[in-house]
mmCIF file with all atom_site columns, C-alpha atoms in Angstrom:
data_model
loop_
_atom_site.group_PDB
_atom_site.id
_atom_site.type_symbol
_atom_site.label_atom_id
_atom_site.label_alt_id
_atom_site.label_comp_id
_atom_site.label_asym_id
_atom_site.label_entity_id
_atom_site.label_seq_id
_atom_site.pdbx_PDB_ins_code
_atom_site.Cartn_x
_atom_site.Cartn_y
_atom_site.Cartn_z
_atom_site.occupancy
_atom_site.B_iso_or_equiv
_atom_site.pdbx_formal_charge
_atom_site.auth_seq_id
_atom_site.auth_comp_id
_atom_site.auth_asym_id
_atom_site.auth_atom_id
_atom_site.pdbx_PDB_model_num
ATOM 1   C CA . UNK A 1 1   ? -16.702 -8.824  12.659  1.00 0.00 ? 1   UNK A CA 1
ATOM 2   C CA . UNK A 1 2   ? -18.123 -11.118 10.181  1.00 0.00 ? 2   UNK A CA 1
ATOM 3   C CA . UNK A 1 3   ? -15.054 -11.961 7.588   1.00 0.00 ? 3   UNK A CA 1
ATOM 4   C CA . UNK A 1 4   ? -15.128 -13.326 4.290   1.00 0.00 ? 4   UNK A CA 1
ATOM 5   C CA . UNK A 1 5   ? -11.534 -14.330 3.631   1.00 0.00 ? 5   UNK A CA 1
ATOM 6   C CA . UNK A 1 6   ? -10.008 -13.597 0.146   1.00 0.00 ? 6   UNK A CA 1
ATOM 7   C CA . UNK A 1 7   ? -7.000  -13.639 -1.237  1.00 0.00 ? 7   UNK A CA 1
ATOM 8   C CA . UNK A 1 8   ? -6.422  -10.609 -3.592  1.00 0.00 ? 8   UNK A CA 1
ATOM 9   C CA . UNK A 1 9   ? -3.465  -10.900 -6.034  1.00 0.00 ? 9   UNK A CA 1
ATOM 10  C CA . UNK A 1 10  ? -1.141  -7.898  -7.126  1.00 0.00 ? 10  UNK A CA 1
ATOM 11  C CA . UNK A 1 11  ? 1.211   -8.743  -9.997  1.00 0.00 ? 11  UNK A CA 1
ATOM 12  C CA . UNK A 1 12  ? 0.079   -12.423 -9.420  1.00 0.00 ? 12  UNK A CA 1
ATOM 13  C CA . UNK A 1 13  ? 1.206   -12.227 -5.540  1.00 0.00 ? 13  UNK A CA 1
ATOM 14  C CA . UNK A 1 14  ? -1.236  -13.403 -2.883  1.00 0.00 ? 14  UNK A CA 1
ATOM 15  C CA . UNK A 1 15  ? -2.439  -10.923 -0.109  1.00 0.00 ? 15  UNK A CA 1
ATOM 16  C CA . UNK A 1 16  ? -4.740  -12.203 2.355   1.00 0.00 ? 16  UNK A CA 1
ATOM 17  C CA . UNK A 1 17  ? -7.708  -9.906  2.815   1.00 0.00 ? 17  UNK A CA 1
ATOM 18  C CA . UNK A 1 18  ? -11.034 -10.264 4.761   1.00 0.00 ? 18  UNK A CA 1
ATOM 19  C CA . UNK A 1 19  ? -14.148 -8.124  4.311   1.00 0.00 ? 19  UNK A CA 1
ATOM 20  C CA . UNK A 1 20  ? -16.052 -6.744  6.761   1.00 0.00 ? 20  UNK A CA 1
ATOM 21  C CA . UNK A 1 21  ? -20.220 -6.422  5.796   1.00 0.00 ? 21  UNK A CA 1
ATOM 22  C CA . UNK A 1 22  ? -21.042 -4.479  8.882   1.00 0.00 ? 22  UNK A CA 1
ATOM 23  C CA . UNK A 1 23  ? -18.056 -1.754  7.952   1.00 0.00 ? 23  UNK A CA 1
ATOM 24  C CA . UNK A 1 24  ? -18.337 -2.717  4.485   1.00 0.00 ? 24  UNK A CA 1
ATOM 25  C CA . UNK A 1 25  ? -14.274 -2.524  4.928   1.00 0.00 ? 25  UNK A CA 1
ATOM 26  C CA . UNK A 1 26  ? -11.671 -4.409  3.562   1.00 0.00 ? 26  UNK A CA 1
ATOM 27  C CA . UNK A 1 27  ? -8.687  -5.776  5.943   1.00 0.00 ? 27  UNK A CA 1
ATOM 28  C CA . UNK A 1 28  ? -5.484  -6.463  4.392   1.00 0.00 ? 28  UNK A CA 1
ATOM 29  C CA . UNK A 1 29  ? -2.362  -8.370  6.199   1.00 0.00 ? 29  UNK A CA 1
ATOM 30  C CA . UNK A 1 30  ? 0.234   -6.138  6.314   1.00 0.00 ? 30  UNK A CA 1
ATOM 31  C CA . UNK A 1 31  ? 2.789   -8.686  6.216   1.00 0.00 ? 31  UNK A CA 1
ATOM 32  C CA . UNK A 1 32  ? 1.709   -9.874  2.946   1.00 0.00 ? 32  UNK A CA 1
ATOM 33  C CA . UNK A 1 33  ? 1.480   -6.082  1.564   1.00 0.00 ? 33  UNK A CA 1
ATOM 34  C CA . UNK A 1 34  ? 5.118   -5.543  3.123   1.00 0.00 ? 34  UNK A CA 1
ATOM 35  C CA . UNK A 1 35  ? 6.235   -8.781  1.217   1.00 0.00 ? 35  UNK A CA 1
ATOM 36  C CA . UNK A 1 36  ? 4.960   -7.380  -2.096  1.00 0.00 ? 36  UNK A CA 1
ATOM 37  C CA . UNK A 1 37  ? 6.362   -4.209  -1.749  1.00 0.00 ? 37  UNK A CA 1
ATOM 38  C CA . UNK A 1 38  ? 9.495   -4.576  -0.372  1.00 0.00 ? 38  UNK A CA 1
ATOM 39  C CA . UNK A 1 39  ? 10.297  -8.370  -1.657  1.00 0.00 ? 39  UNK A CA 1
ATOM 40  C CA . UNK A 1 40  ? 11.486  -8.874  1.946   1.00 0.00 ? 40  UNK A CA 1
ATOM 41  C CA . UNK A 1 41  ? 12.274  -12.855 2.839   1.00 0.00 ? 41  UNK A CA 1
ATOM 42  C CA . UNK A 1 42  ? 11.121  -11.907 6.194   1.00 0.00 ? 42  UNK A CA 1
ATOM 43  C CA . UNK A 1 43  ? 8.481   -9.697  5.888   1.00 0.00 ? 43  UNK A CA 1
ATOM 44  C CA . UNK A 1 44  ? 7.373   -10.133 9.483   1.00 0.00 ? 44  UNK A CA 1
ATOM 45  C CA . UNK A 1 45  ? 10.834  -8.459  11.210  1.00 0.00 ? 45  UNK A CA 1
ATOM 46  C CA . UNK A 1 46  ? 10.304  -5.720  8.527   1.00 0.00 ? 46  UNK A CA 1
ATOM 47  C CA . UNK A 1 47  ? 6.616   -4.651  10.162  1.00 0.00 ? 47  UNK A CA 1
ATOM 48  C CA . UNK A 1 48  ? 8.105   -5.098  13.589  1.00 0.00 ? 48  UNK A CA 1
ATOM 49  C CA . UNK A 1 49  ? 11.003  -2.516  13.245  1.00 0.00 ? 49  UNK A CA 1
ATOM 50  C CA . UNK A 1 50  ? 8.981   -0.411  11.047  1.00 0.00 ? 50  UNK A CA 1
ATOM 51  C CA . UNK A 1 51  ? 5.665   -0.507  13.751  1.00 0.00 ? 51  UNK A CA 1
ATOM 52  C CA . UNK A 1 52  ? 8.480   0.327   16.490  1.00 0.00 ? 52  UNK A CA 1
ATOM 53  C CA . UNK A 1 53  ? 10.175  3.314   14.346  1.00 0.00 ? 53  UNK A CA 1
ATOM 54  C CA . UNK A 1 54  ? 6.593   4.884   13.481  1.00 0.00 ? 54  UNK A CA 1
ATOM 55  C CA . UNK A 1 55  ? 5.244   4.258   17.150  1.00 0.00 ? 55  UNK A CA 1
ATOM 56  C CA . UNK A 1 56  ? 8.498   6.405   18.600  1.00 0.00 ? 56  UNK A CA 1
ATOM 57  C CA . UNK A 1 57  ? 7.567   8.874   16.009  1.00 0.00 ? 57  UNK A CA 1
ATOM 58  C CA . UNK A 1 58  ? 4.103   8.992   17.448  1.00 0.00 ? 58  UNK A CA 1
ATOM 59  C CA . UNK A 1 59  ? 1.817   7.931   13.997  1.00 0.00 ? 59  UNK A CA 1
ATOM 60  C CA . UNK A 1 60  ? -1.097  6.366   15.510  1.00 0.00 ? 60  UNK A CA 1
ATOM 61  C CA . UNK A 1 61  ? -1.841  4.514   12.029  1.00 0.00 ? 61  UNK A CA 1
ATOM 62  C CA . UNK A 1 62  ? 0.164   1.594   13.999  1.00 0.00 ? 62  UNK A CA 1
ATOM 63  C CA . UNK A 1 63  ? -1.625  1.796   17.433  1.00 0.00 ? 63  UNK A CA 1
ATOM 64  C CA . UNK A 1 64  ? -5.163  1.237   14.887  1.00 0.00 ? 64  UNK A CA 1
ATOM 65  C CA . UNK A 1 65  ? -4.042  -1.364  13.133  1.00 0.00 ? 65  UNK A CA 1
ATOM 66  C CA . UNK A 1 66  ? -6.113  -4.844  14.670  1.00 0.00 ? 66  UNK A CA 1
ATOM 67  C CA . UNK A 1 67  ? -5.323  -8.188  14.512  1.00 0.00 ? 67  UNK A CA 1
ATOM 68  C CA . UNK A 1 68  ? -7.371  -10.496 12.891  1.00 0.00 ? 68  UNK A CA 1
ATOM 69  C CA . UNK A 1 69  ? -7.150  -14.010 12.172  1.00 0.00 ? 69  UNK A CA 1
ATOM 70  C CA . UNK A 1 70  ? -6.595  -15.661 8.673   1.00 0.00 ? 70  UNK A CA 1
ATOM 71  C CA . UNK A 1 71  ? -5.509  -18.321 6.704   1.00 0.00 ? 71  UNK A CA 1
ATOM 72  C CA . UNK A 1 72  ? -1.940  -18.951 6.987   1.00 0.00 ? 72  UNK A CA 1
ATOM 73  C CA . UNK A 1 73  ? 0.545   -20.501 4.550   1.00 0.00 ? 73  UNK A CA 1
ATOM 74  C CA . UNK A 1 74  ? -0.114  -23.886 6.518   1.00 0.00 ? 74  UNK A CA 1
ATOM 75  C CA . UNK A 1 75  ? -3.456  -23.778 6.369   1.00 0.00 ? 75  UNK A CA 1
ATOM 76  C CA . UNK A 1 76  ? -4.590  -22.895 9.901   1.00 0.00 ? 76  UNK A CA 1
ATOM 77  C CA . UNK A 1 77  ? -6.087  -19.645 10.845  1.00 0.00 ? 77  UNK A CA 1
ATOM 78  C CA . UNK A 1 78  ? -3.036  -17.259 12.708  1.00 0.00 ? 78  UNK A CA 1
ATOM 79  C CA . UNK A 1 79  ? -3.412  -14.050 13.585  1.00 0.00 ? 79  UNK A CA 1
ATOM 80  C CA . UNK A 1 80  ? -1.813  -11.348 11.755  1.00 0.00 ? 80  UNK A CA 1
ATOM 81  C CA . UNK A 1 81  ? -2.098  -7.359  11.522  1.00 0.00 ? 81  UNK A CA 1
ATOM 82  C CA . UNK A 1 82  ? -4.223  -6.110  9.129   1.00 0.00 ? 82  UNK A CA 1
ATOM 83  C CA . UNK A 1 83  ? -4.987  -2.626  7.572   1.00 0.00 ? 83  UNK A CA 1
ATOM 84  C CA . UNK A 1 84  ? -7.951  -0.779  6.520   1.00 0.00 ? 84  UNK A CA 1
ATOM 85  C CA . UNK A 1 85  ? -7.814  0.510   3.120   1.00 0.00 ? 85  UNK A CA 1
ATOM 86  C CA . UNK A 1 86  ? -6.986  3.857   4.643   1.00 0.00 ? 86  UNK A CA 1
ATOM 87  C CA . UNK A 1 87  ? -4.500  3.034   7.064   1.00 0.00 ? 87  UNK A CA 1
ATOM 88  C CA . UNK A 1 88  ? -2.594  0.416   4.242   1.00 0.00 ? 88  UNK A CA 1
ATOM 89  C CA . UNK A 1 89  ? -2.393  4.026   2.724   1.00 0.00 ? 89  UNK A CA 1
ATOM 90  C CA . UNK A 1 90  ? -0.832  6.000   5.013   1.00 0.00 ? 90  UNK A CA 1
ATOM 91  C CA . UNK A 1 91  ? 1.635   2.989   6.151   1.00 0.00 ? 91  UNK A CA 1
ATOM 92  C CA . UNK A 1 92  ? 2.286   2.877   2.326   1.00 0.00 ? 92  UNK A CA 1
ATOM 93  C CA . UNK A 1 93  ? 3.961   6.131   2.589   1.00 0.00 ? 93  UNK A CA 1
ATOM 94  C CA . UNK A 1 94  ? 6.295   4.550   5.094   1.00 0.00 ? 94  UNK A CA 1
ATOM 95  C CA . UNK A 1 95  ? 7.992   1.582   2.709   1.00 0.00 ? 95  UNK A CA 1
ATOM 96  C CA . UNK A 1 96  ? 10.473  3.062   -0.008  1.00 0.00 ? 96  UNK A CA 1
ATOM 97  C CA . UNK A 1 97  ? 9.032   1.035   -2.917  1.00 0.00 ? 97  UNK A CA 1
ATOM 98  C CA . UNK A 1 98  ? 8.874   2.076   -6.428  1.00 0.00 ? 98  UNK A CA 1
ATOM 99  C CA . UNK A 1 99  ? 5.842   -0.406  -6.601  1.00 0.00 ? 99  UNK A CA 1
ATOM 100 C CA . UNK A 1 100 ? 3.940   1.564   -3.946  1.00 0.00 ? 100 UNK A CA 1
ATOM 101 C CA . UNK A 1 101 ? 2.041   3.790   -6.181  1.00 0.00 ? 101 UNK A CA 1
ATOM 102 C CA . UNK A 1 102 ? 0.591   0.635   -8.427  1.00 0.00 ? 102 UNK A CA 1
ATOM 103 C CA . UNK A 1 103 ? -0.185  -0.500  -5.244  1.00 0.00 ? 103 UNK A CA 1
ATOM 104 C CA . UNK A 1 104 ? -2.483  2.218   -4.438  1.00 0.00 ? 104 UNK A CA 1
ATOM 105 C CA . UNK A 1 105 ? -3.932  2.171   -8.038  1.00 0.00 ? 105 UNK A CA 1
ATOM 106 C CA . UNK A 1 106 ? -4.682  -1.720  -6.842  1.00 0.00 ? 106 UNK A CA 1
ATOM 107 C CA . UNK A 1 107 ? -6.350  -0.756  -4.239  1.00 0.00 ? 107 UNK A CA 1
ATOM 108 C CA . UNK A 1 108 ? -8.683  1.355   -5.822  1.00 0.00 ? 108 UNK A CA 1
ATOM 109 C CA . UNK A 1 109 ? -9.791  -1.372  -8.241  1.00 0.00 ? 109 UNK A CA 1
ATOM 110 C CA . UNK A 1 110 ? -10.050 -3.815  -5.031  1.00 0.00 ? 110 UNK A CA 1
ATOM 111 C CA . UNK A 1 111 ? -12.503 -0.954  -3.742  1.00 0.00 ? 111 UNK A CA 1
ATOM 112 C CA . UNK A 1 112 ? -14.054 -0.771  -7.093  1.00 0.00 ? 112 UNK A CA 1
ATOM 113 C CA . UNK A 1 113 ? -14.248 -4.472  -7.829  1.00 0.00 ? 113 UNK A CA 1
ATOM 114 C CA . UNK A 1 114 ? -16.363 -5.115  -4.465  1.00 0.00 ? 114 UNK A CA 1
ATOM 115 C CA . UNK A 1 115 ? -18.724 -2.220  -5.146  1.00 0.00 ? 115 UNK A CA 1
ATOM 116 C CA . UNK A 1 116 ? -19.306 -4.139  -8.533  1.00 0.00 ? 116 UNK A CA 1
ATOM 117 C CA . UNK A 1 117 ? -19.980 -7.506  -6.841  1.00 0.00 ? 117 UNK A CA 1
ATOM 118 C CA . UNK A 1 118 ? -22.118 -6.317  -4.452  1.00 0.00 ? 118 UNK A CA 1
ATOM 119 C CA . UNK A 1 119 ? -24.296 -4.893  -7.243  1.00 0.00 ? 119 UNK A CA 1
ATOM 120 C CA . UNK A 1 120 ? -23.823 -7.800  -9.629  1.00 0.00 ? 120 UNK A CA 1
ATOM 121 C CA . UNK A 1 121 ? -23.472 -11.207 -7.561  1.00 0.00 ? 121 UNK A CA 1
ATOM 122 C CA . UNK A 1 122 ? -22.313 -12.964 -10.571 1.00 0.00 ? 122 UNK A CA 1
ATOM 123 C CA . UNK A 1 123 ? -19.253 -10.798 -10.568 1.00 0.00 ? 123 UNK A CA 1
ATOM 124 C CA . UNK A 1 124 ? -18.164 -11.963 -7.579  1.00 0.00 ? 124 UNK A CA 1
ATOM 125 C CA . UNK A 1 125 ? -18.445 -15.802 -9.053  1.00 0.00 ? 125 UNK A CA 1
ATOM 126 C CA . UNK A 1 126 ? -16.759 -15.196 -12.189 1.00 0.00 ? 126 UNK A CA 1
ATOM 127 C CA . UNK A 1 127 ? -13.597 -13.858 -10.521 1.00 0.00 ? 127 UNK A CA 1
ATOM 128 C CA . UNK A 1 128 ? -13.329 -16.401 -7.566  1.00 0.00 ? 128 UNK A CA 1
ATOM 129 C CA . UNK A 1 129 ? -13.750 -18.834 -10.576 1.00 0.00 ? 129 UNK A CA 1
ATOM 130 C CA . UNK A 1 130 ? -10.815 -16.875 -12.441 1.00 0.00 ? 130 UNK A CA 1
ATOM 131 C CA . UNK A 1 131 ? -8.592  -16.564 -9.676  1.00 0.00 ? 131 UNK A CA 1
ATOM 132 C CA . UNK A 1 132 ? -9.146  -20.649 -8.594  1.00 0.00 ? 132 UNK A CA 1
ATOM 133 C CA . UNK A 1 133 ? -8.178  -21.676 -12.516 1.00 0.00 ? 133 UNK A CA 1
ATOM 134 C CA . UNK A 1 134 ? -4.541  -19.544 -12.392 1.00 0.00 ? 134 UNK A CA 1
ATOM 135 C CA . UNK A 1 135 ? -3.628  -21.455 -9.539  1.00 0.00 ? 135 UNK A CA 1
ATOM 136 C CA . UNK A 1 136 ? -3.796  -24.522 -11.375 1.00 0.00 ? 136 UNK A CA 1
#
């Protein structure tokens, strides 16, 4: 897989993301979308019990779900599990969150947003350029 590693905020709150040229897919880290959603301080024990609960239950969303590596708080590359678009979707469903509808309505724009970029290059510059200048 070739990645491109971005980070992709919702309400101003990192997720790590890569994309994918060959799938022309985006992979998100689940951790970081359980984080946002749930506002868990350990988002990481969340995913575990929740793969473990939807694994007994047989959803196979969990058993797709790769690991890939990216950039971790430190700096160095860890791996983590990350979604597809579709999959984030269905595990969605899974975390009581009232924020998990404007999540999906972010993900759409994410979708939309690349489409854009990939037409118009420049795109692509001005919003890495945006999102570098609110983290100062």
């Amino acid at each position: 897989m070739s990645e491109q590693d971005k980070i992709q905020l919702f309400e101003n709150q990192p997720i790590r993301a890569a994309w994918d040229s060959e799938q022309e897919e985006w992979y998100f880290s689940i951790v970081d979308v359980i984080r946002v959603l749930t506002g868990s301080s350990n988002p990481q024990t969340y995913w575990r019990v929740m793969k473990k609960r939807l694994n007994d239950e047989g959803n196979e969303t969990v058993t797709n779900c790769n690991g890939l590596k990216m950039a971790a708080a430190d700096g160095k590359r860890r791996m983590t599990d990350v979604a597809t678009t579709e999959q984030l979707l269905r595990l969605i469903q899974s975390i009581p969150s009232p924020k998990a509808e404007p999540f999906k309505l972010w993900l759409a724009q994410v979708g939309r947003e690349r489409i854009e970029e990939t037409i118009d290059p420049e795109q692509a510059i001005d919003r890495a350029l945006e999102t570098y200048l609110s983290y100062k």
